[in-house]
C-alpha positions as semicolon CSV with decimal commas, in nm:
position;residue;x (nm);y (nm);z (nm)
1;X;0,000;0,000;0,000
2;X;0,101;0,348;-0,043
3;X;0,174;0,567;0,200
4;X;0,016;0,945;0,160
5;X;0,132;1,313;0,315
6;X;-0,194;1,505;0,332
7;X;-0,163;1,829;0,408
8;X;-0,400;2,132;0,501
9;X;-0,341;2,472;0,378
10;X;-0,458;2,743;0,637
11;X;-0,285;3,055;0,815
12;X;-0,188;2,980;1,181
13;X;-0,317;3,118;1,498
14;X;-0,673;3,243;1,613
15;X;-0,707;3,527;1,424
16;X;-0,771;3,298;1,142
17;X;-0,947;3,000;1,289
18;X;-1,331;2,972;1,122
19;X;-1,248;3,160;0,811
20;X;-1,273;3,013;0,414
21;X;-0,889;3,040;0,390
22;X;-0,852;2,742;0,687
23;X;-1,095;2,515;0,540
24;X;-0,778;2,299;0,470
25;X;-0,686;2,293;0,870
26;X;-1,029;2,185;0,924
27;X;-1,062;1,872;0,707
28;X;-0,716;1,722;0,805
29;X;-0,879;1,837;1,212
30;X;-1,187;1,626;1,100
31;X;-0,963;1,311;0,968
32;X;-0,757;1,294;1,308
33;X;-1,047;1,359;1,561
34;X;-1,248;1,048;1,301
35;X;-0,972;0,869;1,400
36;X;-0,914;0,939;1,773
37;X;-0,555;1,095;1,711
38;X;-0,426;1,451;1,771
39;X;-0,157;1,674;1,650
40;X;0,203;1,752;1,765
41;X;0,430;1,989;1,694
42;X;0,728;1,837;1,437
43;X;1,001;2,132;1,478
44;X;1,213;2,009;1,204
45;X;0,984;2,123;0,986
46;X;0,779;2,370;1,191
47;X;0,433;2,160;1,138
48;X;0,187;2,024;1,358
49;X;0,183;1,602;1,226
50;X;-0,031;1,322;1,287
51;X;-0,066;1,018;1,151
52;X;-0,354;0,774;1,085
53;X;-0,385;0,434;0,948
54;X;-0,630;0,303;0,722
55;X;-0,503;-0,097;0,691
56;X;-0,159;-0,083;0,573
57;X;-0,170;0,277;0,460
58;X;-0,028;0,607;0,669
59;X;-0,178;0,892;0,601
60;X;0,101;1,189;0,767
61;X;-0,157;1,503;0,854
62;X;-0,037;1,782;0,880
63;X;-0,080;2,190;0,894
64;X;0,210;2,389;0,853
65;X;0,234;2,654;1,123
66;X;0,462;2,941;0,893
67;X;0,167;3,123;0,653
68;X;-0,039;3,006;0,339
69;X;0,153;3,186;0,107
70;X;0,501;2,990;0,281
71;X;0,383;2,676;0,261
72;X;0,554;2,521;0,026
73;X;0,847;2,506;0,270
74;X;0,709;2,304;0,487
75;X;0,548;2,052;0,268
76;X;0,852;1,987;0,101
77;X;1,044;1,913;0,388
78;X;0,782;1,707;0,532
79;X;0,789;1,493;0,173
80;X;1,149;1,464;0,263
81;X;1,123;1,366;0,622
82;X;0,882;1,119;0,473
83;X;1,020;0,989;0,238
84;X;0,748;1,053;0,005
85;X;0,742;1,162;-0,361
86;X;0,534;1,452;-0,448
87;X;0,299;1,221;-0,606
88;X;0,243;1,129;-0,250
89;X;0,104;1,431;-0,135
90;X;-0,297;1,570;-0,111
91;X;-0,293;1,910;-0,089
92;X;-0,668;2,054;0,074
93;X;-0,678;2,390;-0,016
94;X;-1,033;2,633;-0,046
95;X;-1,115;2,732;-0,374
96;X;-1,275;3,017;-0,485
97;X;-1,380;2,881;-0,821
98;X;-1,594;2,640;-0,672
99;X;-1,957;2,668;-0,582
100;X;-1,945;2,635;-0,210
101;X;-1,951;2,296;-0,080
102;X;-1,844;2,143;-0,374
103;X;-1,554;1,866;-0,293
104;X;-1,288;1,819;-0,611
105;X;-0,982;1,635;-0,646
106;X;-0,764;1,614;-0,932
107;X;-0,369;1,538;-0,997
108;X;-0,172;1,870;-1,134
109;X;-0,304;2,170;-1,314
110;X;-0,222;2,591;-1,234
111;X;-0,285;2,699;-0,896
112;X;-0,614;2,948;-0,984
113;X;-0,427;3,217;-0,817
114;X;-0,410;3,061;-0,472
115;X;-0,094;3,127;-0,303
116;X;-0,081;2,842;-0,111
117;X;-0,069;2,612;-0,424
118;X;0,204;2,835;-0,609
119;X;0,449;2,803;-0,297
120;X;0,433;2,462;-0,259
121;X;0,507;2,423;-0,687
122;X;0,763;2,664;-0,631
123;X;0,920;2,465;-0,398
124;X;0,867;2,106;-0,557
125;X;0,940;2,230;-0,899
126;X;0,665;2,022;-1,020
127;X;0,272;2,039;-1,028
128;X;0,239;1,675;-1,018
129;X;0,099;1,645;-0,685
130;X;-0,279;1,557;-0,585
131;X;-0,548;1,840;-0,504
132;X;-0,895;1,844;-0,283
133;X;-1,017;2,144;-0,347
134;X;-1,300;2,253;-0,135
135;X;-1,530;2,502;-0,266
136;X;-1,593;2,854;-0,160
137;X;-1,791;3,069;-0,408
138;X;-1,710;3,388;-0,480
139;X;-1,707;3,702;-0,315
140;X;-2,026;3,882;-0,325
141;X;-2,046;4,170;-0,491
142;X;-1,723;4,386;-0,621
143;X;-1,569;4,256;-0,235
144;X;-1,171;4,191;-0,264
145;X;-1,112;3,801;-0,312
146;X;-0,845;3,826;-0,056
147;X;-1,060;3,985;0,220
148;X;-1,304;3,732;0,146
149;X;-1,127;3,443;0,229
150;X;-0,991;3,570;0,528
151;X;-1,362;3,654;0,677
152;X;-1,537;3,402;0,953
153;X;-1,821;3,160;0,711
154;X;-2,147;3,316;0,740
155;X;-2,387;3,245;0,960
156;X;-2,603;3,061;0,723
157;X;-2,321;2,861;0,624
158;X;-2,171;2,756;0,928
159;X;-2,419;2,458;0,975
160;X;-2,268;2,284;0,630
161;X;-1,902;2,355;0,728
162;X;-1,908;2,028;0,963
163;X;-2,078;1,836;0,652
164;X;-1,835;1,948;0,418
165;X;-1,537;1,864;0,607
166;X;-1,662;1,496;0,651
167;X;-1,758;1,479;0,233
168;X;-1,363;1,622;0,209
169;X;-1,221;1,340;0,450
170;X;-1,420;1,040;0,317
171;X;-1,274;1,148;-0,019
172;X;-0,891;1,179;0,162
173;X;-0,990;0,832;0,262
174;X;-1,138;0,669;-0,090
175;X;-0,833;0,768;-0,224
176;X;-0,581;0,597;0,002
177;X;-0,834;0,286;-0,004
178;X;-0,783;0,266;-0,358
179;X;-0,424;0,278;-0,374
């Protein structure tokens, strides 16, 4: 079986916690508390790190603790601490080109302007790794995309947020079973 790095892309600290930008930290939170584990702090590569097992599969979860748009840092030392290719790796990332709600994962492709995704090809050198995007919407109105994603969910859409966290980690999960 293969072995998978799945990381979550969010900014650290409190002033960020509940906003679209963490939706990442909140689906790999949701695959460790499904699976009675919790997260520690890995200095080496200044991430917090479980790990899971699904039969014979790891999954390594993990939110890097430097910002989104620094990521790529972090995940690539974690691939190397690992021992994992990039092929290896699930980024879950919000997406603002996505209707809210909606769960997508593909291999590859441009990062749709999200800075989190560009760091981490920067520092791979290769946009071969595997994506669950989560979707956001758009901003309503002429409103800045990047304020947007940095605002707390809506009221009205705080009820789905647990729901679409669970779609996002039985999808994480699929895709390890199948490998």
């Amino acid at each position: 079986m293969t072995d998978y790095l799945v990381v979550g892309l969010g900014n650290p600290g409190p002033k960020y916690a509940g906003t679209r930008h963490n939706i990442g930290f909140d689906v790999v939170d949701e695959l460790a508390n499904d699976n009675f584990t919790s997260f520690s702090v890995h200095k080496k590569t200044n991430t917090e790190v479980a790990e899971v097992r699904f039969g014979s599969t790891k999954l390594f979860l993990a939110k890097p603790r430097s910002f989104m748009n620094l990521s790529g840092g972090p995940i690539k030392a974690l691939l190397q601490y690992f021992s994992l290719s990039p092929t290896n790796l699930i980024v879950v990332h919000d997406a603002l080109e996505l209707e809210f709600g909606v769960v997508k994962h593909r291999v590859g492709g441009g990062d749709h302007g999200h800075n989190g995704l560009r760091s981490t090809t920067k520092s791979l050198g290769t946009k071969d790794y595997q994506r669950l995007s989560i979707g956001i919407g758009r901003p309503p109105g002429r409103m800045d995309p990047a304020s947007f994603v940095l605002k707390p969910w809506a009221k009205k859409e705080q009820a789905d947020i647990p729901i679409i966290c669970a779609d996002a980690a039985q999808e994480i999960t699929r895709i390890a079973s199948a490998s």
